[in-house]
PDB file of C-alpha atoms and ligand atoms in Angstrom:
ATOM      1  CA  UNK A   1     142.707  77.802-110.165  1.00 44.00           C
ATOM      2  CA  UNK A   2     145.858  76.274-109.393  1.00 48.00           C
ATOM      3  CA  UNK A   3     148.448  75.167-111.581  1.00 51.00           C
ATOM      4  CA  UNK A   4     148.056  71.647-112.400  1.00 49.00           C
ATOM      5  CA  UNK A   5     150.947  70.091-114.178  1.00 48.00           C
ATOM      6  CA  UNK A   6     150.654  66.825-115.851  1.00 45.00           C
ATOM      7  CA  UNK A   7     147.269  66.795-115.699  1.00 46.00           C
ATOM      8  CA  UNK A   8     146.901  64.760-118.470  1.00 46.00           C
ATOM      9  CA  UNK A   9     146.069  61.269-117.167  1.00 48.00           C
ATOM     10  CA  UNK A  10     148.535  59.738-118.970  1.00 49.00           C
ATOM     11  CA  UNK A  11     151.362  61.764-117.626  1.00 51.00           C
ATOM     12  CA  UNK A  12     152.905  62.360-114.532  1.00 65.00           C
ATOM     13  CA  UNK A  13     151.901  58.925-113.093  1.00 71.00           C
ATOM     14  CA  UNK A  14     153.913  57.668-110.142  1.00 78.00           C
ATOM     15  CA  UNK A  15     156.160  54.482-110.742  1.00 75.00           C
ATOM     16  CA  UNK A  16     155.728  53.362-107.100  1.00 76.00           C
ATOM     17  CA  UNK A  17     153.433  54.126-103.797  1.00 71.00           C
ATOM     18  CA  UNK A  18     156.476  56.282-102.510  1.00 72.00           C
ATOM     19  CA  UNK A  19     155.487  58.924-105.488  1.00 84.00           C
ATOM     20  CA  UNK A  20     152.982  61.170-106.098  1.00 91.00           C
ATOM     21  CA  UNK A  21     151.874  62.237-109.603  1.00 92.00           C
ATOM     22  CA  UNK A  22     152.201  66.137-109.689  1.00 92.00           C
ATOM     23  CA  UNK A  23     148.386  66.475-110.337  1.00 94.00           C
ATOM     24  CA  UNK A  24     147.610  64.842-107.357  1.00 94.00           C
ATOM     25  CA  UNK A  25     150.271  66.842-105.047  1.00 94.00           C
ATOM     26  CA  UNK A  26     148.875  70.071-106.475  1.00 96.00           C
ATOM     27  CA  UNK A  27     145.427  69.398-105.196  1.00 96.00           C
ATOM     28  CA  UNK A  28     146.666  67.739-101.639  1.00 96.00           C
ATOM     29  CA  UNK A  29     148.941  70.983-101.212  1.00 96.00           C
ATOM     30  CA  UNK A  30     145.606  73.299-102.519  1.00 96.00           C
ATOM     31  CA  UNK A  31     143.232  71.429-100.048  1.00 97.00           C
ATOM     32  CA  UNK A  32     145.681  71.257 -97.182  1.00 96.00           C
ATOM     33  CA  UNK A  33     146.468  74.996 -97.603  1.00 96.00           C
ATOM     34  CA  UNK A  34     142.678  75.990 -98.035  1.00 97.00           C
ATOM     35  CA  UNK A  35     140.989  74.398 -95.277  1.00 97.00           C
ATOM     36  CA  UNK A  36     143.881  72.520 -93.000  1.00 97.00           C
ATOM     37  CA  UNK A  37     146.798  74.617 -92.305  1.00 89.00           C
ATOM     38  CA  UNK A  38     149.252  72.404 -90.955  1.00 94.00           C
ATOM     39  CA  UNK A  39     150.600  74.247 -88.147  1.00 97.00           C
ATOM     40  CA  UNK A  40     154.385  74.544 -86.691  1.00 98.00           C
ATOM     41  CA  UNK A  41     153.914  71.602 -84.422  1.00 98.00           C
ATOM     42  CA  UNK A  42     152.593  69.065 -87.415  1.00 98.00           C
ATOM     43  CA  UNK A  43     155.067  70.544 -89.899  1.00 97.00           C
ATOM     44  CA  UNK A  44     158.213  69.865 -87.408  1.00 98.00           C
ATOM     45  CA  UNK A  45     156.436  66.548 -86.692  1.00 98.00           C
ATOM     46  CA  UNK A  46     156.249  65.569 -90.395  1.00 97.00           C
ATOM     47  CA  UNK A  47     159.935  66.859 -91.036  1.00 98.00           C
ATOM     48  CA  UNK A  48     161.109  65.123 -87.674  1.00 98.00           C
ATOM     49  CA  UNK A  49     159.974  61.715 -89.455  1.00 98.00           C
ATOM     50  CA  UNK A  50     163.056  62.314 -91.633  1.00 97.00           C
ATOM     51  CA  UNK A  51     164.729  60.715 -88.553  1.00 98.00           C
ATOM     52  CA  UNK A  52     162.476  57.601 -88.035  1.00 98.00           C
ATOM     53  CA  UNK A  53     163.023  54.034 -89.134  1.00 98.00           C
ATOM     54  CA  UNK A  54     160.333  54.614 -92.015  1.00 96.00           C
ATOM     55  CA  UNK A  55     160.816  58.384 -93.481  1.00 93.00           C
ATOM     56  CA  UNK A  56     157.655  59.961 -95.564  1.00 92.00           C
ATOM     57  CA  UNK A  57     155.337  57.203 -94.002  1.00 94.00           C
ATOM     58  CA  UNK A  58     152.933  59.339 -91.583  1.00 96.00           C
ATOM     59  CA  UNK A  59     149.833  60.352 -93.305  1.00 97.00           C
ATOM     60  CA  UNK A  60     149.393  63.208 -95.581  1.00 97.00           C
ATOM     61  CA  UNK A  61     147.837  66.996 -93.514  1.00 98.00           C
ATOM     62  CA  UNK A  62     144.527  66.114 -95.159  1.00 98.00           C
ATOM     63  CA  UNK A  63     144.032  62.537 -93.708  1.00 98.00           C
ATOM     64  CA  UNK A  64     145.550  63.561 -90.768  1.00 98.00           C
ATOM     65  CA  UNK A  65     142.515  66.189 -90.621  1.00 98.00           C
ATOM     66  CA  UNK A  66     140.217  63.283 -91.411  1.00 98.00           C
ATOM     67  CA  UNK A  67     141.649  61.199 -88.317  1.00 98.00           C
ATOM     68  CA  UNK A  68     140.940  64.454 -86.301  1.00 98.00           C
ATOM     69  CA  UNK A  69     137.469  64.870 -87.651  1.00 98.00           C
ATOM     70  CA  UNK A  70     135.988  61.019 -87.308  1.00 98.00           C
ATOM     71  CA  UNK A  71     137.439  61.039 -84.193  1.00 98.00           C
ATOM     72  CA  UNK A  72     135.300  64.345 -83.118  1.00 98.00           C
ATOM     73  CA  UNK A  73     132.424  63.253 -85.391  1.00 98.00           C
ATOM     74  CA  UNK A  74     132.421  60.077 -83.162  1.00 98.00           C
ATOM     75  CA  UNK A  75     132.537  61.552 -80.209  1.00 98.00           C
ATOM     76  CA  UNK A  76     135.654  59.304 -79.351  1.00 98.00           C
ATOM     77  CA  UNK A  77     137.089  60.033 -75.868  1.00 98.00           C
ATOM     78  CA  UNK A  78     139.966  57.231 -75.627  1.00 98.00           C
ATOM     79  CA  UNK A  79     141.992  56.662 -78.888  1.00 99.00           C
ATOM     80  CA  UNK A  80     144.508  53.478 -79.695  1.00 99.00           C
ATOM     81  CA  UNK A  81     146.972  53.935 -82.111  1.00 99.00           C
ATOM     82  CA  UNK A  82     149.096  51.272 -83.414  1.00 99.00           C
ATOM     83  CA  UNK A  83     152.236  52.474 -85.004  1.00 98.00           C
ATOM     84  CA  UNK A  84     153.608  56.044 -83.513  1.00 98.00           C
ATOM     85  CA  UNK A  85     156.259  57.125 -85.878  1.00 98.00           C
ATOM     86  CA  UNK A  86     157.068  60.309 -85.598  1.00 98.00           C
ATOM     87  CA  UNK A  87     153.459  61.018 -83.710  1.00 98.00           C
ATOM     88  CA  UNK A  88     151.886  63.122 -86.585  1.00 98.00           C
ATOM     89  CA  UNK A  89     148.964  61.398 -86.696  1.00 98.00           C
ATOM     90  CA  UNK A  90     148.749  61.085 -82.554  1.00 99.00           C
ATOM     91  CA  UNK A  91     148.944  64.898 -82.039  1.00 99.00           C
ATOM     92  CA  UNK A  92     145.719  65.258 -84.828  1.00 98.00           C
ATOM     93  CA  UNK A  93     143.588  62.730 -82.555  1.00 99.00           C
ATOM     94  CA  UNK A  94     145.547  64.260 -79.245  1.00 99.00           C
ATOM     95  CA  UNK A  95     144.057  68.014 -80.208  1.00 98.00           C
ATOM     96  CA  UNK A  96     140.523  65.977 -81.143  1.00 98.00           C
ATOM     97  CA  UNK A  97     139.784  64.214 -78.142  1.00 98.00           C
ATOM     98  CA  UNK A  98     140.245  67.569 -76.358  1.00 98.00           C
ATOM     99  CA  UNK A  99     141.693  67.756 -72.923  1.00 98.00           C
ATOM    100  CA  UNK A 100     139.258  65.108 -70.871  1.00 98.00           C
ATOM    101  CA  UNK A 101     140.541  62.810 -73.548  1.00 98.00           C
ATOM    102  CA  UNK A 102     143.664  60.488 -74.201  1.00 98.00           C
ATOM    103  CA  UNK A 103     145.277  58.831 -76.836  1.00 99.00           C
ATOM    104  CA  UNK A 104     147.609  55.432 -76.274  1.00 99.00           C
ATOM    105  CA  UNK A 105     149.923  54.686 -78.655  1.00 99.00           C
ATOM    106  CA  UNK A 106     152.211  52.090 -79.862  1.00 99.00           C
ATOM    107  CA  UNK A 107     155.642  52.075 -81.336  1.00 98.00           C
ATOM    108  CA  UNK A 108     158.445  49.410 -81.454  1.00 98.00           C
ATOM    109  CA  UNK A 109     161.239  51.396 -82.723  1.00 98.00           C
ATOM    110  CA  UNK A 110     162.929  53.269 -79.810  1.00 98.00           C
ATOM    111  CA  UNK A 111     164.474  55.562 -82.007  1.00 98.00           C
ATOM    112  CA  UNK A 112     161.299  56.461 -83.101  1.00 98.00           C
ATOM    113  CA  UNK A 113     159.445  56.244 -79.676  1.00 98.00           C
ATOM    114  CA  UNK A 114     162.246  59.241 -78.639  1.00 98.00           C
ATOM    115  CA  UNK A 115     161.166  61.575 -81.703  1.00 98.00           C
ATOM    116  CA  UNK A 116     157.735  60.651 -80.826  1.00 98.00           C
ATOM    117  CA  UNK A 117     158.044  61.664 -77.486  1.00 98.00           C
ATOM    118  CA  UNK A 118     159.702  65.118 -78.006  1.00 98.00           C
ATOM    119  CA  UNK A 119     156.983  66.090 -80.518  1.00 98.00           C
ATOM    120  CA  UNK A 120     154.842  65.023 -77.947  1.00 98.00           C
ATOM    121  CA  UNK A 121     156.135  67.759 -75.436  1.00 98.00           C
ATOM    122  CA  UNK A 122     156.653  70.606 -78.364  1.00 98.00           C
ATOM    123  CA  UNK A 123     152.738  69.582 -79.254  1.00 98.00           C
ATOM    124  CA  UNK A 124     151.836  70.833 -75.493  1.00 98.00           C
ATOM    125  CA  UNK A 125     150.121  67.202 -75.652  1.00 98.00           C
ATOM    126  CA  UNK A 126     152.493  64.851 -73.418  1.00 98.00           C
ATOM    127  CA  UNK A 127     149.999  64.980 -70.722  1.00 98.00           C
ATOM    128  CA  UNK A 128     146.989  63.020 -72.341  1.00 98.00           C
ATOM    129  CA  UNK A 129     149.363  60.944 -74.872  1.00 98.00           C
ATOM    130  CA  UNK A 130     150.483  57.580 -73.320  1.00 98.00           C
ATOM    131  CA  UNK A 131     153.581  55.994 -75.752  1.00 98.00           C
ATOM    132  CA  UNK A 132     154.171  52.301 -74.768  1.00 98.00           C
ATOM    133  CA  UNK A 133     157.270  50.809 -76.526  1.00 98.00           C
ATOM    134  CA  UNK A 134     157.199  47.243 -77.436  1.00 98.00           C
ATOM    135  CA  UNK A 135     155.680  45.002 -79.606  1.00 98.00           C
ATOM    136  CA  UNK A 136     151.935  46.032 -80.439  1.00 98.00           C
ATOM    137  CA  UNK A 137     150.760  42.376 -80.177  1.00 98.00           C
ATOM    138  CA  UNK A 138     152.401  42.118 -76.670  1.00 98.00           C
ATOM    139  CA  UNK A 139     151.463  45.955 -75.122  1.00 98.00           C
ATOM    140  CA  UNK A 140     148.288  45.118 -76.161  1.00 98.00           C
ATOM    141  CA  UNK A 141     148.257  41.709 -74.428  1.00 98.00           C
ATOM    142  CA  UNK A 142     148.867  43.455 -71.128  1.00 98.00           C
ATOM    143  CA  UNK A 143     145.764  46.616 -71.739  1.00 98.00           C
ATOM    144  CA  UNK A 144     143.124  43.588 -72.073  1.00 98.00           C
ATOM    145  CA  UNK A 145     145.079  41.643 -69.245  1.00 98.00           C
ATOM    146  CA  UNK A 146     144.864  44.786 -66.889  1.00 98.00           C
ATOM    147  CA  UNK A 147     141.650  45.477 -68.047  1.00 98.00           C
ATOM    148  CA  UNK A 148     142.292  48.582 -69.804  1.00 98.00           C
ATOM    149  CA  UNK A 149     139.046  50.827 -69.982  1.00 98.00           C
ATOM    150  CA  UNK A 150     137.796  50.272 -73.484  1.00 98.00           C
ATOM    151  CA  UNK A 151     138.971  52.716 -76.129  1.00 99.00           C
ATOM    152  CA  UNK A 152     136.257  54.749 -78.424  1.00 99.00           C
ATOM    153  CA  UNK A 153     138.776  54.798 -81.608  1.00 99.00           C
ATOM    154  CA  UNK A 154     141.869  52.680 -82.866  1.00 99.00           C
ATOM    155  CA  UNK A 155     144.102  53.277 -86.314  1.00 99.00           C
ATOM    156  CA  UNK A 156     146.057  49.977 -87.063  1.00 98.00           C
ATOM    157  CA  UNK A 157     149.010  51.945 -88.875  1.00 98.00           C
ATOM    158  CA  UNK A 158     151.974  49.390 -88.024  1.00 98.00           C
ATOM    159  CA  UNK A 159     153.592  46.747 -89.785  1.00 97.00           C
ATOM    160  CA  UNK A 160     151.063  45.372 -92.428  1.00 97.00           C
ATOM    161  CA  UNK A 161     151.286  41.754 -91.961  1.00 97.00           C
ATOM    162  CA  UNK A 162     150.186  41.616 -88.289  1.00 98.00           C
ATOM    163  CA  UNK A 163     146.579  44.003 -89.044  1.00 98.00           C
ATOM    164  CA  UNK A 164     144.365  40.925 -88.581  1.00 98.00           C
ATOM    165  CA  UNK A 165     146.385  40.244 -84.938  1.00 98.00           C
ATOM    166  CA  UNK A 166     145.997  43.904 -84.474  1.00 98.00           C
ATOM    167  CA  UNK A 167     142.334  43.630 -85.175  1.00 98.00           C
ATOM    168  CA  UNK A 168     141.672  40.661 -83.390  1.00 98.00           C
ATOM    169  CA  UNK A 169     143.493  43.060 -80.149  1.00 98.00           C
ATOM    170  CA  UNK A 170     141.278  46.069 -81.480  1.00 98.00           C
ATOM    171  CA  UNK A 171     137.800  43.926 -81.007  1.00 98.00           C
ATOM    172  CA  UNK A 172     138.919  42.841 -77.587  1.00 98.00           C
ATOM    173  CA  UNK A 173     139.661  46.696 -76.326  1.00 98.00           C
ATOM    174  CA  UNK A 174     137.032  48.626 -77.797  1.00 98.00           C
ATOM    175  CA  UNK A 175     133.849  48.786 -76.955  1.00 98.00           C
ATOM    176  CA  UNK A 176     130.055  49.089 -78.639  1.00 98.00           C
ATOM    177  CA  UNK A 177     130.083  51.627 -81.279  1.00 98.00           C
ATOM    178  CA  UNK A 178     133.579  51.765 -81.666  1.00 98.00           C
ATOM    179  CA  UNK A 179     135.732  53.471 -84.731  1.00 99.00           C
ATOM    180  CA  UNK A 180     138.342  51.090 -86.453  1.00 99.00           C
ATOM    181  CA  UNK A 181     140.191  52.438 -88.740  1.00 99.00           C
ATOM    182  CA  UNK A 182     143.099  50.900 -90.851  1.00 98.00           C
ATOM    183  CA  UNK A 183     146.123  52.503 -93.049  1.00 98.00           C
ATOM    184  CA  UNK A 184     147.464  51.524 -96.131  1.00 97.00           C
ATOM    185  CA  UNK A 185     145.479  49.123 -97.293  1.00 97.00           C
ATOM    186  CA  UNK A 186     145.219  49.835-101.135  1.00 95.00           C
ATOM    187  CA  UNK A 187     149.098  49.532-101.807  1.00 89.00           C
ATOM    188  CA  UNK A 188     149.219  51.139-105.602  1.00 91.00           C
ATOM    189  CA  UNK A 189     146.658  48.439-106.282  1.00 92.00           C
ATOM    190  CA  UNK A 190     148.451  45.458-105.070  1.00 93.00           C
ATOM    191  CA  UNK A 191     145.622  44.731-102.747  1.00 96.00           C
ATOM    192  CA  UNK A 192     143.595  43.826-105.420  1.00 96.00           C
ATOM    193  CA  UNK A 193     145.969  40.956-106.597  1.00 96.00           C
ATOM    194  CA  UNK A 194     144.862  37.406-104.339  1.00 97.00           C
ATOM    195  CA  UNK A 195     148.263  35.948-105.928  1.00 97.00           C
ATOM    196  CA  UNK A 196     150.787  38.818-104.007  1.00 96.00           C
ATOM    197  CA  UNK A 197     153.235  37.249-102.360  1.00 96.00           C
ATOM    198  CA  UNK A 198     154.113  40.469-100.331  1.00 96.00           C
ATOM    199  CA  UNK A 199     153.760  39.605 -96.805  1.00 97.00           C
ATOM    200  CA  UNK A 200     152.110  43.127 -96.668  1.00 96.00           C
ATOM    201  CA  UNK A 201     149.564  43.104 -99.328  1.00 97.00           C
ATOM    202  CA  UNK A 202     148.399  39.551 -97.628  1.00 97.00           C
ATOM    203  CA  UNK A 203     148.650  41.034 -93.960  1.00 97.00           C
ATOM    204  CA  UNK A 204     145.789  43.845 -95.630  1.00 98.00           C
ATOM    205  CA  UNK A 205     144.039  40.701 -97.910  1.00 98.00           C
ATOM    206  CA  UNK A 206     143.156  38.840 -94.312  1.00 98.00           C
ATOM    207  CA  UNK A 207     142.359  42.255 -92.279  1.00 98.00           C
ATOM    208  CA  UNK A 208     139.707  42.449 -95.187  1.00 98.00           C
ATOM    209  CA  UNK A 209     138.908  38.580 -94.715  1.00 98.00           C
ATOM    210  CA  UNK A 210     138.226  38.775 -91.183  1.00 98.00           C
ATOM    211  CA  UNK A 211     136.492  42.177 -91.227  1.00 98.00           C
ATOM    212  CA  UNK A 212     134.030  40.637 -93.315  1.00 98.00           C
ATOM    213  CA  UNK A 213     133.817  38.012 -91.448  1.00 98.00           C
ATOM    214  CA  UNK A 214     133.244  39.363 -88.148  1.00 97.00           C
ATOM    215  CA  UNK A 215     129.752  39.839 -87.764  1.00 96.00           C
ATOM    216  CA  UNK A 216     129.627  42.810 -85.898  1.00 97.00           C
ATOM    217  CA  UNK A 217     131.642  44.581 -88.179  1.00 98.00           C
ATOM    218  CA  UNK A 218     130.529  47.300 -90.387  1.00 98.00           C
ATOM    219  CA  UNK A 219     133.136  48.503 -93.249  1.00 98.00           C
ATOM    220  CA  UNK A 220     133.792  49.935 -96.051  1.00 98.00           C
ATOM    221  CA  UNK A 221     137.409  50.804 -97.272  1.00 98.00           C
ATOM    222  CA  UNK A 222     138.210  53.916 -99.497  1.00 98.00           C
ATOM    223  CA  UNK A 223     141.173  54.591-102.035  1.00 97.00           C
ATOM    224  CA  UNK A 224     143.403  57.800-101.840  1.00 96.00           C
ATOM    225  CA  UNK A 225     145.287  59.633-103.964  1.00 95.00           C
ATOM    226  CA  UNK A 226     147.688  62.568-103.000  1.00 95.00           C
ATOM    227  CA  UNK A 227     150.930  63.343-101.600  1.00 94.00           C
ATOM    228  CA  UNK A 228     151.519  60.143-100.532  1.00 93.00           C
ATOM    229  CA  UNK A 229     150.929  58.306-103.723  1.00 93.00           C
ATOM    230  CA  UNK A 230     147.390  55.661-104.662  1.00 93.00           C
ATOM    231  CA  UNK A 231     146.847  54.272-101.253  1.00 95.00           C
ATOM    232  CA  UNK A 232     143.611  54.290 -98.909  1.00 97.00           C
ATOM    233  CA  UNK A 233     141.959  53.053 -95.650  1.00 98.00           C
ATOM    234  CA  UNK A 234     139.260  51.100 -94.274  1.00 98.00           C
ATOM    235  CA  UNK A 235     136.859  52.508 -91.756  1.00 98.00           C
ATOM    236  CA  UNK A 236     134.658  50.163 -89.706  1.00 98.00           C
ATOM    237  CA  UNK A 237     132.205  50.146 -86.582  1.00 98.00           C
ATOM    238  CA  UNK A 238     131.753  47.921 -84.150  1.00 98.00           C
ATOM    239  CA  UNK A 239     127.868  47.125 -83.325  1.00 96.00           C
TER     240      UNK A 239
HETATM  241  C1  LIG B 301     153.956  51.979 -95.272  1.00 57.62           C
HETATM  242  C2  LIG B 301     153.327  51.999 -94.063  1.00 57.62           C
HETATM  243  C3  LIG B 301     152.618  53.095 -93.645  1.00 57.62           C
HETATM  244  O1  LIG B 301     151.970  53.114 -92.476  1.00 57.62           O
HETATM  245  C4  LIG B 301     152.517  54.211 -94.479  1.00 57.62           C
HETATM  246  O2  LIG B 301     151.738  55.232 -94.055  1.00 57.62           O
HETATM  247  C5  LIG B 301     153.168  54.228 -95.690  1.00 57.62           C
HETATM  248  C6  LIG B 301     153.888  53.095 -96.078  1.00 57.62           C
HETATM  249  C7  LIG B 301     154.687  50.768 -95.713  1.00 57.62           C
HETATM  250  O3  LIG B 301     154.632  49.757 -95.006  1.00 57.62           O
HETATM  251  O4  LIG B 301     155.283  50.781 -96.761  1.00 57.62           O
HETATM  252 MG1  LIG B 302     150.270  54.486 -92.564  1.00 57.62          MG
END
């Protein structure tokens, strides 16, 4: 039985997304230790975010493990990412789609396109990860232009106020069947507030909008608690 400090639900509650209540990291660190074991290649890649544009900001070992596991449970052979980082999340669904598979991912930031890339190449994974720098809205453009072969999977984990764009480019590259996934989209709560003004919280208010709209859409959206604070994701299929 671990240690749980603060347990009390009235203590040890974060101020802000960026902090986790020490209940909640106990169990994260209990749960990753017990059944995920972060190796050397996702702990560098986590500690090499320290030298991103957005530190802290790749998902937690445990929802990385979940990323790896829909994507096998799926049977998902071509994955699109949206939002690279430091690529800790790209080398879970790198490992899952196994070596016939490939993963494209997107990233603006240079800076964090070059980390990227060299945890790419310690991963052993370079060879079936494809990084395109740019805007997402724009690399995209040019996949459906070329007629990219449809992908099986895509996480929209960029910059919050363009997810329904990002959706919209999602629908058009996927095909029947298809896994869409989005980050972040509980905000400590905000999400639930229609007056926000955040450009963020409304960026994951019209995702929500036009996934319900979109009749061949099939959702649901989860919240999280853990190392990374009260946040969650959205999972949806594609008939
Ligand atoms: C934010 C974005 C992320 O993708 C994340 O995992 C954590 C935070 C943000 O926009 O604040
Ligand atoms: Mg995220």
């Amino acid at each position: 039985m671990p240690n749980l400090p603060n347990a009390h639900p009235d203590r040890g509650v974060p101020a802000n997304r960026y902090e986790a209540a020490p209940a909640w990291r106990v169990v994260d660190d209990y749960f990753a230790e017990a059944l995920v074991g972060e190796d050397d290649v996702l702990s560098y890649a986590r500690a090499s975010g320290e030298r991103t544009t957005m530190p802290n900001a790749e998902v937690a070992a445990n929802q990385g493990a979940l990323l790896g596991l829909l994507t096998q449970i799926s049977g998902a052979r071509r994955v699109l990412e949206f939002g690279t980082l430091a690529g800790y999340s790209t080398i879970w669904f790198a490992r899952a789609v196994g070596p016939e598979g490939s993963v494209v991912t997107l990233e603006l930031e240079p800076t964090n396109a070059e980390v990227a890339r060299e945890n790419f190449m310690r991963a052993g994974l370079a060879d079936r990860i494809e990084l395109i720098e740019g805007a997402a809205a724009e690399s995209t453009q040019r996949l459906i232009e070329a007629g990219a072969e449809p992908f099986d999977l895509v996480f929209i984990d960029a910059d919050k106020p363009s997810n329904p764009l990002y959706l919209q480019a999602a629908l058009e590259l996927t095909r029947s069947g298809a896994v869409i996934i989005v980050d972040n989209v509980v905000r400590d709560g905000a999400v639930a507030n229609a007056e926000s003004a955040d450009p963020r919280v409304i960026g994951v208010r019209s995702v929500v909008d036009a996934i319900a709209a979109c009749d061949g859409l099939t959702a649901t959206a989860l919240q999280t608690v853990g190392i990374k604070g009260w946040d969650g994701l959205i999972v949806a299929r594609r008939s």
